[in-house]
Tab-separated table of C-alpha atoms in Angstrom:
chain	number	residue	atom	x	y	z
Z	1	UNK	CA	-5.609	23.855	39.090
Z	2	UNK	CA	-8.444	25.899	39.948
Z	3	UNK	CA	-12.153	25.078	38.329
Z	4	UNK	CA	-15.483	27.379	38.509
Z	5	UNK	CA	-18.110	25.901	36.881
Z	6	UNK	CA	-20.489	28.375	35.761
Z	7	UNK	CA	-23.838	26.563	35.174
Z	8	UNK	CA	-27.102	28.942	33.684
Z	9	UNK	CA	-29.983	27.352	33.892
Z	10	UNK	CA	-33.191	28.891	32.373
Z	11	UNK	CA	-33.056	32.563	34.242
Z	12	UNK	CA	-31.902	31.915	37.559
Z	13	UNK	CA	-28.049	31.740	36.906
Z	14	UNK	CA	-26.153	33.748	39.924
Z	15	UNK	CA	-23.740	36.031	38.161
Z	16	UNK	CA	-22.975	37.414	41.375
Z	17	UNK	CA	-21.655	33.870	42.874
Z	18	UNK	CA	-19.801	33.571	39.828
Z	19	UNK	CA	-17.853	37.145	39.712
Z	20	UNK	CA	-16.936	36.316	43.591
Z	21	UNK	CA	-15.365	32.877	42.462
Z	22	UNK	CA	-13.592	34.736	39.663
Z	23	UNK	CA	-12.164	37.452	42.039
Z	24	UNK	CA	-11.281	34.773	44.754
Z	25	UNK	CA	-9.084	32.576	41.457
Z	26	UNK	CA	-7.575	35.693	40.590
Z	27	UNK	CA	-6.132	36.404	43.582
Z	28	UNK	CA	-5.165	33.117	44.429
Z	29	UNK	CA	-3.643	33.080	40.949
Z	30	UNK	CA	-1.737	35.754	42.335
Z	31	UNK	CA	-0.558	35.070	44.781
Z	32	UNK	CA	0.243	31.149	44.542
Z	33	UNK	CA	1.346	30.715	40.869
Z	34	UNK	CA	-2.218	28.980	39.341
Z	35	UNK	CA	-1.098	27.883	36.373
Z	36	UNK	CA	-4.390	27.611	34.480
Z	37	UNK	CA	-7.999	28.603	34.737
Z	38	UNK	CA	-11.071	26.483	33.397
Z	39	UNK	CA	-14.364	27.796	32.981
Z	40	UNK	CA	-17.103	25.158	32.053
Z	41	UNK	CA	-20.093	26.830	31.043
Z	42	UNK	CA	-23.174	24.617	30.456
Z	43	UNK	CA	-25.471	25.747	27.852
Z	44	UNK	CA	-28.153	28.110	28.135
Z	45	UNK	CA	-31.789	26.563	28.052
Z	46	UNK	CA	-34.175	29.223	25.749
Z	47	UNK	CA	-37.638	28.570	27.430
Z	48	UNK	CA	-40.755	27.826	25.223
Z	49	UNK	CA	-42.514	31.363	24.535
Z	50	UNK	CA	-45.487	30.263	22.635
Z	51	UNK	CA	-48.810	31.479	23.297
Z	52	UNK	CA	-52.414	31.318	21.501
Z	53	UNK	CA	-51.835	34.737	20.065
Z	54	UNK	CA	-48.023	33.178	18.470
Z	55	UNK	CA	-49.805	33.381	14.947
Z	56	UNK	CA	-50.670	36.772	13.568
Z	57	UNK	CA	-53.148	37.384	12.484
Z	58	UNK	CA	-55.004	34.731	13.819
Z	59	UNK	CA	-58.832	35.444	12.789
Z	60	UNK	CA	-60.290	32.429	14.522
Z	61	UNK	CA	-59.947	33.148	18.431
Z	62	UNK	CA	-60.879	36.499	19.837
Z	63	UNK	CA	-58.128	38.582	21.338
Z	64	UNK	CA	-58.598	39.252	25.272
Z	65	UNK	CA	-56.817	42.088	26.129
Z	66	UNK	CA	-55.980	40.852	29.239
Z	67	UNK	CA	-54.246	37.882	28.191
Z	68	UNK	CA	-51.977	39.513	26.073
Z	69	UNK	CA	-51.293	42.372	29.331
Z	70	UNK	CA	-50.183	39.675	30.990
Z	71	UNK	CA	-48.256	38.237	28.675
Z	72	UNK	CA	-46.151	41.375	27.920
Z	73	UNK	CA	-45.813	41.739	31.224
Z	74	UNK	CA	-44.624	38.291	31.747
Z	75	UNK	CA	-42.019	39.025	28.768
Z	76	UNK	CA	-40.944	42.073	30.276
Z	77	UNK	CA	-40.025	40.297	33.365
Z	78	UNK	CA	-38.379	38.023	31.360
Z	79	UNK	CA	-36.405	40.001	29.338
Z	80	UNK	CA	-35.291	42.593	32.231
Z	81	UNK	CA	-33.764	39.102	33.294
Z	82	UNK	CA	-32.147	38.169	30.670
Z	83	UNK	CA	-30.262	41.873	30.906
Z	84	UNK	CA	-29.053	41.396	34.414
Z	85	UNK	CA	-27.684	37.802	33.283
Z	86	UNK	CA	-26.024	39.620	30.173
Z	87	UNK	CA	-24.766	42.483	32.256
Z	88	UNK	CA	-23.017	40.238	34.905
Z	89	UNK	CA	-21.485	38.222	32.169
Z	90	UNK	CA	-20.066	40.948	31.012
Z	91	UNK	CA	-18.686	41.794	34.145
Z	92	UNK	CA	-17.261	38.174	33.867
Z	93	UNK	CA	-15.808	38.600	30.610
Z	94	UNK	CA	-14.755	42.090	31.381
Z	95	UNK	CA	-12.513	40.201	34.419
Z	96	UNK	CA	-11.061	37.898	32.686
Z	97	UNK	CA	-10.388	39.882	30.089
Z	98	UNK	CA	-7.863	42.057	32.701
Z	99	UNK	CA	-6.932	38.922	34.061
Z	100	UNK	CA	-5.579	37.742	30.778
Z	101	UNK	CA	-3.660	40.987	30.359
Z	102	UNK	CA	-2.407	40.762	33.922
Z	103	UNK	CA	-1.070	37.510	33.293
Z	104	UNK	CA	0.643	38.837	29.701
Z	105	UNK	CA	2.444	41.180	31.283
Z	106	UNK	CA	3.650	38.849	33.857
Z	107	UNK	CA	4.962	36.575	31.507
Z	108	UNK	CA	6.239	38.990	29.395
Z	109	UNK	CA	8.785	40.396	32.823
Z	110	UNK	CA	9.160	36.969	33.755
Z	111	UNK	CA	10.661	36.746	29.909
Z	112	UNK	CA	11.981	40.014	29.883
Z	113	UNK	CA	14.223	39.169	33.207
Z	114	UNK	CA	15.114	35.393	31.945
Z	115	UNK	CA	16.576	37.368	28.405
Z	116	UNK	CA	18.324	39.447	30.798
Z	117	UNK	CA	20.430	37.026	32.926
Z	118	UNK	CA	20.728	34.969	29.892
Z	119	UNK	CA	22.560	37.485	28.586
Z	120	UNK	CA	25.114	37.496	31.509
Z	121	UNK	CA	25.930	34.084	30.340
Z	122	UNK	CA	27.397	35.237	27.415
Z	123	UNK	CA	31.374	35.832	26.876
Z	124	UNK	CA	30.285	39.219	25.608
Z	125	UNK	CA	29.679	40.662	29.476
Z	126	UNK	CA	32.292	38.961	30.907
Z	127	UNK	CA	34.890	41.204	28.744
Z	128	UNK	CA	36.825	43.620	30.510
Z	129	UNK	CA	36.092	47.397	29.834
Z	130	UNK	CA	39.314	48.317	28.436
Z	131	UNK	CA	38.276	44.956	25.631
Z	132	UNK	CA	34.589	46.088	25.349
Z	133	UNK	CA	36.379	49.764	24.598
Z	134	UNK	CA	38.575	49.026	22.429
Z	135	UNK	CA	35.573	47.041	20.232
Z	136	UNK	CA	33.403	50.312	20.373
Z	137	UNK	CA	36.160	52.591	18.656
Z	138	UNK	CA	36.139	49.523	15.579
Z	139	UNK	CA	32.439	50.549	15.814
Z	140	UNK	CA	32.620	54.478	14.649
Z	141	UNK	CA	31.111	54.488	11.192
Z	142	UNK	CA	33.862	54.301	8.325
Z	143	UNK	CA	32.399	56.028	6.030
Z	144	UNK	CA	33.394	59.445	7.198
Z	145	UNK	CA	36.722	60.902	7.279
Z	146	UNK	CA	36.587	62.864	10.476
Z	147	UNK	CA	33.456	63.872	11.801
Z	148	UNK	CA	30.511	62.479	13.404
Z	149	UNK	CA	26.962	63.102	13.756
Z	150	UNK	CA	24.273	62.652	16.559
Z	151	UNK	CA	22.343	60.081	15.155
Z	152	UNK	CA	20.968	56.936	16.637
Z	153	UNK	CA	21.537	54.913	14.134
Z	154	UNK	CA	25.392	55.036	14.616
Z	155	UNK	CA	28.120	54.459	16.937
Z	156	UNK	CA	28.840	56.200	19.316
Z	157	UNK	CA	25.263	57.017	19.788
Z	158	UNK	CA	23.828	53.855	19.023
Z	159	UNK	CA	26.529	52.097	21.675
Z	160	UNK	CA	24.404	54.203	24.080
Z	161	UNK	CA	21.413	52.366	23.566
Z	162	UNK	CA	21.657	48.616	23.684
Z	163	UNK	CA	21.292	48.628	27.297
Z	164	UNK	CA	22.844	50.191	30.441
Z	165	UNK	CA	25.871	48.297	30.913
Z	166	UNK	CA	27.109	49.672	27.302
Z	167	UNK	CA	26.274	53.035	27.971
Z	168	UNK	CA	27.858	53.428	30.867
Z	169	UNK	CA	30.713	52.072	28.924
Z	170	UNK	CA	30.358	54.424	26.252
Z	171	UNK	CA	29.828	57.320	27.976
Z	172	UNK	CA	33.074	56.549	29.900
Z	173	UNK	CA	35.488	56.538	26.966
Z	174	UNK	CA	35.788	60.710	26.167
Z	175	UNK	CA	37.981	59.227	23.207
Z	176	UNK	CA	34.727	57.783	21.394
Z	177	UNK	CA	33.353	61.919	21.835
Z	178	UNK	CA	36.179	63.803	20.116
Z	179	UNK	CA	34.776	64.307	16.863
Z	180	UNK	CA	31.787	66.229	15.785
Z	181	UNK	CA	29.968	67.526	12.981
Z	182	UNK	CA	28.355	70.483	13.996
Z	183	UNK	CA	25.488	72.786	11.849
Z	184	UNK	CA	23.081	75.272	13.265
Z	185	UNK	CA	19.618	74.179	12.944
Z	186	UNK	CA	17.081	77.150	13.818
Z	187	UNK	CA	14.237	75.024	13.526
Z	188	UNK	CA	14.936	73.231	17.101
Z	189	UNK	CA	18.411	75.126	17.755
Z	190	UNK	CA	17.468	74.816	21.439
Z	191	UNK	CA	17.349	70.663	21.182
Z	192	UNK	CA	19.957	70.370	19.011
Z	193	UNK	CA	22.659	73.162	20.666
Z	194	UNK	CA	21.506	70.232	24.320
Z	195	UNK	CA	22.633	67.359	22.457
Z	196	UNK	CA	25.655	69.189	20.744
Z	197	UNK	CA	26.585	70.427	24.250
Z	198	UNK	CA	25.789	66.621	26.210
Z	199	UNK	CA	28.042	65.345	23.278
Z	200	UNK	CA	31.154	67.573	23.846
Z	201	UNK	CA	30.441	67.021	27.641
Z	202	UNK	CA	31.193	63.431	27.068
Z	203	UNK	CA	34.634	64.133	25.715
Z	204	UNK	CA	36.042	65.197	29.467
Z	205	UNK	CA	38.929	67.427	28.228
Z	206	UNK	CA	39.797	65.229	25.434
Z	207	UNK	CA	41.186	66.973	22.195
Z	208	UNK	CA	37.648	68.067	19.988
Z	209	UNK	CA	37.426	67.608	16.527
Z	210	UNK	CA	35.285	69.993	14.638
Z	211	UNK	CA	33.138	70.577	11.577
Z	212	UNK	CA	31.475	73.847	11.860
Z	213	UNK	CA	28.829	74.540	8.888
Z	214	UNK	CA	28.524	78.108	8.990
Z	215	UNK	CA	25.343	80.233	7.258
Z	216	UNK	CA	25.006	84.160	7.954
Z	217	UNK	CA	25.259	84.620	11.493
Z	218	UNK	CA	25.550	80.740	12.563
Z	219	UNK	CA	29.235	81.988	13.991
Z	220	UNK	CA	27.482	83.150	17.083
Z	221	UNK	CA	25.558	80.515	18.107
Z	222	UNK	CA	28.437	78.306	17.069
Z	223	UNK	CA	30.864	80.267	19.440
Z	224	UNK	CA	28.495	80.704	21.970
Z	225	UNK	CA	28.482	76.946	22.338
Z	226	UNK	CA	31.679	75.523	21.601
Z	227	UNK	CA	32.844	78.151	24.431
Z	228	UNK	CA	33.213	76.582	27.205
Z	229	UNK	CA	35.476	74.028	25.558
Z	230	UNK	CA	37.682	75.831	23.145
Z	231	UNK	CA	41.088	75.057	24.799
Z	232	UNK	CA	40.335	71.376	24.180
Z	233	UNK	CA	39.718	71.949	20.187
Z	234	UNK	CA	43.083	71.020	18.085
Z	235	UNK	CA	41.022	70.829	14.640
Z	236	UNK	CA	38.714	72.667	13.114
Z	237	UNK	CA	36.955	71.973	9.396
Z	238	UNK	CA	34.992	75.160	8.738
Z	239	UNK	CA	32.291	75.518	5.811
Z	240	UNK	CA	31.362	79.415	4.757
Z	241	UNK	CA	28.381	79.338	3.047
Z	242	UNK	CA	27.376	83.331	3.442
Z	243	UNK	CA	29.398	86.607	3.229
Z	244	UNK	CA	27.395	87.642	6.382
Z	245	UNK	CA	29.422	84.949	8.464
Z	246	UNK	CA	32.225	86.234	11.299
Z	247	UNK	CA	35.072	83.854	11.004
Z	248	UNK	CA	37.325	86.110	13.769
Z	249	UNK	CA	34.495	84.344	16.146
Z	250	UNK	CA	35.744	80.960	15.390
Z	251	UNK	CA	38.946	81.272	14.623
Z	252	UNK	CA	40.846	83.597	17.854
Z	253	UNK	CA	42.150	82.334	20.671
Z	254	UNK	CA	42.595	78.808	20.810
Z	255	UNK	CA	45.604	78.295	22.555
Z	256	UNK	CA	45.550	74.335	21.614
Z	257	UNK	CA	44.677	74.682	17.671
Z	258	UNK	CA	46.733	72.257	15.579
Z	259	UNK	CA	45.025	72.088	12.066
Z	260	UNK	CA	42.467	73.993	10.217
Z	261	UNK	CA	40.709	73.373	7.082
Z	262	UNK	CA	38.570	76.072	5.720
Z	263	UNK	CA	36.086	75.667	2.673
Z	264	UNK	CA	33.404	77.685	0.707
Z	265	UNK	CA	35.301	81.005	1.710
Z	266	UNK	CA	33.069	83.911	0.687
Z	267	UNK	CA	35.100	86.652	1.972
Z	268	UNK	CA	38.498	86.021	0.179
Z	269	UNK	CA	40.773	88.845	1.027
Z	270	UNK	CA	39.898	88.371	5.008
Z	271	UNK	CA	41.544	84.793	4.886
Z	272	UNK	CA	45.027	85.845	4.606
Z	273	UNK	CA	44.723	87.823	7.598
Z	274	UNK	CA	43.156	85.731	9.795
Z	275	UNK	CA	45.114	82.897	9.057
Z	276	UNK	CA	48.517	84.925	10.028
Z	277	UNK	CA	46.809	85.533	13.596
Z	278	UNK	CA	46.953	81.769	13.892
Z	279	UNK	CA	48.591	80.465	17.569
Z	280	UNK	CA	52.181	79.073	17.124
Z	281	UNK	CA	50.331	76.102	17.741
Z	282	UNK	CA	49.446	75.328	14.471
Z	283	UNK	CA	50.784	72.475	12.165
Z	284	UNK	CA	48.296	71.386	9.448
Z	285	UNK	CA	46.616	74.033	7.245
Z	286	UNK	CA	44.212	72.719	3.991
Z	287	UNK	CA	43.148	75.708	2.345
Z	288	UNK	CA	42.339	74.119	-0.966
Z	289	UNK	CA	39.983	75.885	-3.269
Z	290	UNK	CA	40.803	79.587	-2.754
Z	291	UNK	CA	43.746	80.647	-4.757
Z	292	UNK	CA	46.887	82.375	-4.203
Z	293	UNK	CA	49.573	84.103	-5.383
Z	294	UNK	CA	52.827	85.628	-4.109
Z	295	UNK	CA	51.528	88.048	-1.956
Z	296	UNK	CA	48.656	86.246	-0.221
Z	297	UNK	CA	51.355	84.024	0.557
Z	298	UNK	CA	53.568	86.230	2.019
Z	299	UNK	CA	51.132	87.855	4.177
Z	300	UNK	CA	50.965	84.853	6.319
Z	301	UNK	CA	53.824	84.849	8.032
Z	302	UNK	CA	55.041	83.839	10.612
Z	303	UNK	CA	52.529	80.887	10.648
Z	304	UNK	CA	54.197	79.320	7.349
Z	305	UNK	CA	57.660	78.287	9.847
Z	306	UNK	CA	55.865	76.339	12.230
Z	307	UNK	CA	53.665	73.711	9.599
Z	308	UNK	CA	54.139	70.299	8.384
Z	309	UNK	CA	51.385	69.699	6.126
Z	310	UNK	CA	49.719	71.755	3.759
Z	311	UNK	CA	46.886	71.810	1.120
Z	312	UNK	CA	46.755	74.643	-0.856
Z	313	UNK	CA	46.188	76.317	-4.585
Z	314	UNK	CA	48.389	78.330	-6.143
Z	315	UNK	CA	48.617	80.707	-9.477
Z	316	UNK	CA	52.398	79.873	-10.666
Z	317	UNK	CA	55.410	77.583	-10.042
Z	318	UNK	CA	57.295	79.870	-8.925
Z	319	UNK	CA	55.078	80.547	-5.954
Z	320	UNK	CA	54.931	76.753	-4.928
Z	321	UNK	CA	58.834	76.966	-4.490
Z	322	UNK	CA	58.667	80.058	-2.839
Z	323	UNK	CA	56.159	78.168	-0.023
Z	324	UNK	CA	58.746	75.188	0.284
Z	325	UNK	CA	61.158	78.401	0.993
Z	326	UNK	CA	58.645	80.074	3.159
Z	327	UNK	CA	57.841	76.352	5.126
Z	328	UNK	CA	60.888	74.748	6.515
Z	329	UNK	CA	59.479	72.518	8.674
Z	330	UNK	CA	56.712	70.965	5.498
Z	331	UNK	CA	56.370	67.448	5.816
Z	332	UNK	CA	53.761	66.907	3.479
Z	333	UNK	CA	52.558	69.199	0.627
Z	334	UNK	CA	49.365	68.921	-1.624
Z	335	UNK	CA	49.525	71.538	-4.054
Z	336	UNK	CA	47.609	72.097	-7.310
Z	337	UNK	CA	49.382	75.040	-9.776
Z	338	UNK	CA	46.631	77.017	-12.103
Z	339	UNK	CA	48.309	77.534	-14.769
Z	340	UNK	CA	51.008	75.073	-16.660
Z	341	UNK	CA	54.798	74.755	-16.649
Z	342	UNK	CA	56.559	77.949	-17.909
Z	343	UNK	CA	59.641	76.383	-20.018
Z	344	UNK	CA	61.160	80.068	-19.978
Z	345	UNK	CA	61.410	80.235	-16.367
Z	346	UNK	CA	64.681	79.636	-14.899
Z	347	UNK	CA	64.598	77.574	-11.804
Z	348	UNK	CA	67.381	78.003	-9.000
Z	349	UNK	CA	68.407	74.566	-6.958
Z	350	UNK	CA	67.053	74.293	-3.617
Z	351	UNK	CA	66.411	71.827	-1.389
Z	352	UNK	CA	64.152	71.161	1.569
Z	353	UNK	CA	65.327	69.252	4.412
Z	354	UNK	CA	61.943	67.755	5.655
Z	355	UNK	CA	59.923	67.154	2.841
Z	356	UNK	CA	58.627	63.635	2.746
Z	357	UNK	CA	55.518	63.835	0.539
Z	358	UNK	CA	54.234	65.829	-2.339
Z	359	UNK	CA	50.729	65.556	-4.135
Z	360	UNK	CA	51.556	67.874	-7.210
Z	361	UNK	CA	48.811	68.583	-9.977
């Protein structure tokens, strides 16, 4: 325990002894672990300033001039005093003031680091990384079917930030980086197309996942970035919202493609086309939306032989037997027919080997 005591008597207080004494506890404070610091401050005397001339006016003494020279003068000393002692105190204040905070912020790492190793304590670190792993894929937000955003707020993102040990973690697992909802943003393309690109980094030649929201000529950027990892993308969900867009960017060779949805399709007779240039690759094709007849779906062979899962719309029954026919491989089918049953038509037998689920409206 370290004591000052700061006594101010009249005017003659030494505020210079005093800021010494302060600097001297605070670095003994610092360097050998004072707990406390007491400052007892007696109280300040106020001396007796009366004179003959206190009472104005005062009509029944004459005023000397010279009295009342000296007595300013006398005040003036006294005042320009009074300053000083008010300055240094400041100064005094002023140090303990930054000793305080020094001490604050020494706790608060002192608590900081305690938290810290506390935390060690816990079951929770002690789990293996392939546990800990496992637990962040039950963390990817539910609510979504496929794709997922860069926000902090969510896993994996938010994994990322509860402290280092997690995000190296997270950062480790490419599986928790294969899915990605992707939209072009030219307010701040450059700081979004960073984190878009740090994201797919992450996935280390995993199989990508991708929504692409397209809007006039969004396909370039779009390309431009998912380019250096195209023969890692199996699926691709792809929203057309102008005319102006250029699917043959986003949809040619990608030598690992497996499924493709496409939505919002603006230029109708182009899909046909495009989808017949599809890699062998291909299994799962959603379509739903745009509809088709007998030619459209003609025109896409040969892709029709190698899927096993469709979701498409269609004019007439007779077209939605002529895809089982055209699909010999279909596992699952979700189909929705325009217009109603024909009881006139005359309907052949057929059957299809693989089928295994049909959604029929």
């Amino acid at each position: 325990m370290q004591a000052i005591e700061m006594t101010t008597a009249n005017s003659k207080a030494n505020i210079l002894d005093m800021i010494d004494a302060l600097q001297n506890i605070a670095l003994v404070s610092a360097y050998n672990n004072v707990h406390s610091l007491q400052l007892a401050c007696s109280q300040v005397t106020i001396p007796d300033l009366e004179t003959p001339y206190s009472s104005f006016p005062n009509t029944d003494q004459s005023i000397h001039q010279d009295h009342i020279s000296a007595i300013i003068n006398e005040r003036q000393k006294q005042l320009d005093a009074v300053l000083h002692e008010i300055s240094g105190m400041e100064t005094v204040v002023d140090g303990l003031k930054n000793l305080h905070q020094q001490l604050v912020e020494k706790k608060d790492r002192i608590t900081q680091s305690m938290n810290m190793h506390k935390r060690f304590g816990s079951a929770l670190w002690r789990l293996p990384t392939e546990v800990l792993s496992q637990i962040f894929y039950h963390c990817l937000p539910k609510d979504r079917i496929l794709w997922f955003s860069p926000s902090s707020r969510e896993a994996p993102m938010l994994l990322t930030e509860v402290c280092r040990g997690w995000r190296e973690v997270a950062v480790g697992i490419p599986g928790l980086w294969r899915r990605l909802y992707m939209q072009v943003n030219n307010s701040d393309w450059q700081e979004v197309a960073f984190c878009y690109d740090s994201w797919l980094k992450r996935s280390r030649g995993c199989r990508l996942s991708l929504q692409l929201n397209c809007d006039a000529d969004d396909s370039i950027k779009l390309r431009s970035l998912v380019q250096p990892y195209i023969n890692q993308i199996t699926s691709l969900c792809i929203y057309f919202f102008s005319d102006m867009v250029q699917p043959e960017l986003l949809l040619i060779n990608l030598p690992a493609f497996q499924e493709l949805k496409i939505r919002n399709f603006q230029d109708f007779p182009s899909v046909p086309q495009y989808i017949s240039r599809m890699p062998s690759t291909l299994r799962s094709l959603d379509v739903s939306g745009l509809w088709f007849n007998l030619e459209h779906l003609s025109s896409f062979d040969p892709v029709w032989a190698n899927l096993t899962n469709i979701g498409i719309d269609i004019y007439q029954l007779n077209e939605f037997l002529h895809l089982l026919q055209l699909c010999p491989n279909l596992s699952s089918l979700t189909v929705y027919v325009r217009r109603r049953f024909d009881r006139t038509m005359t309907l052949e037998p057929f059957t299809h080997s693989e089928i295994r689920y049909i959604r029929f409206s």
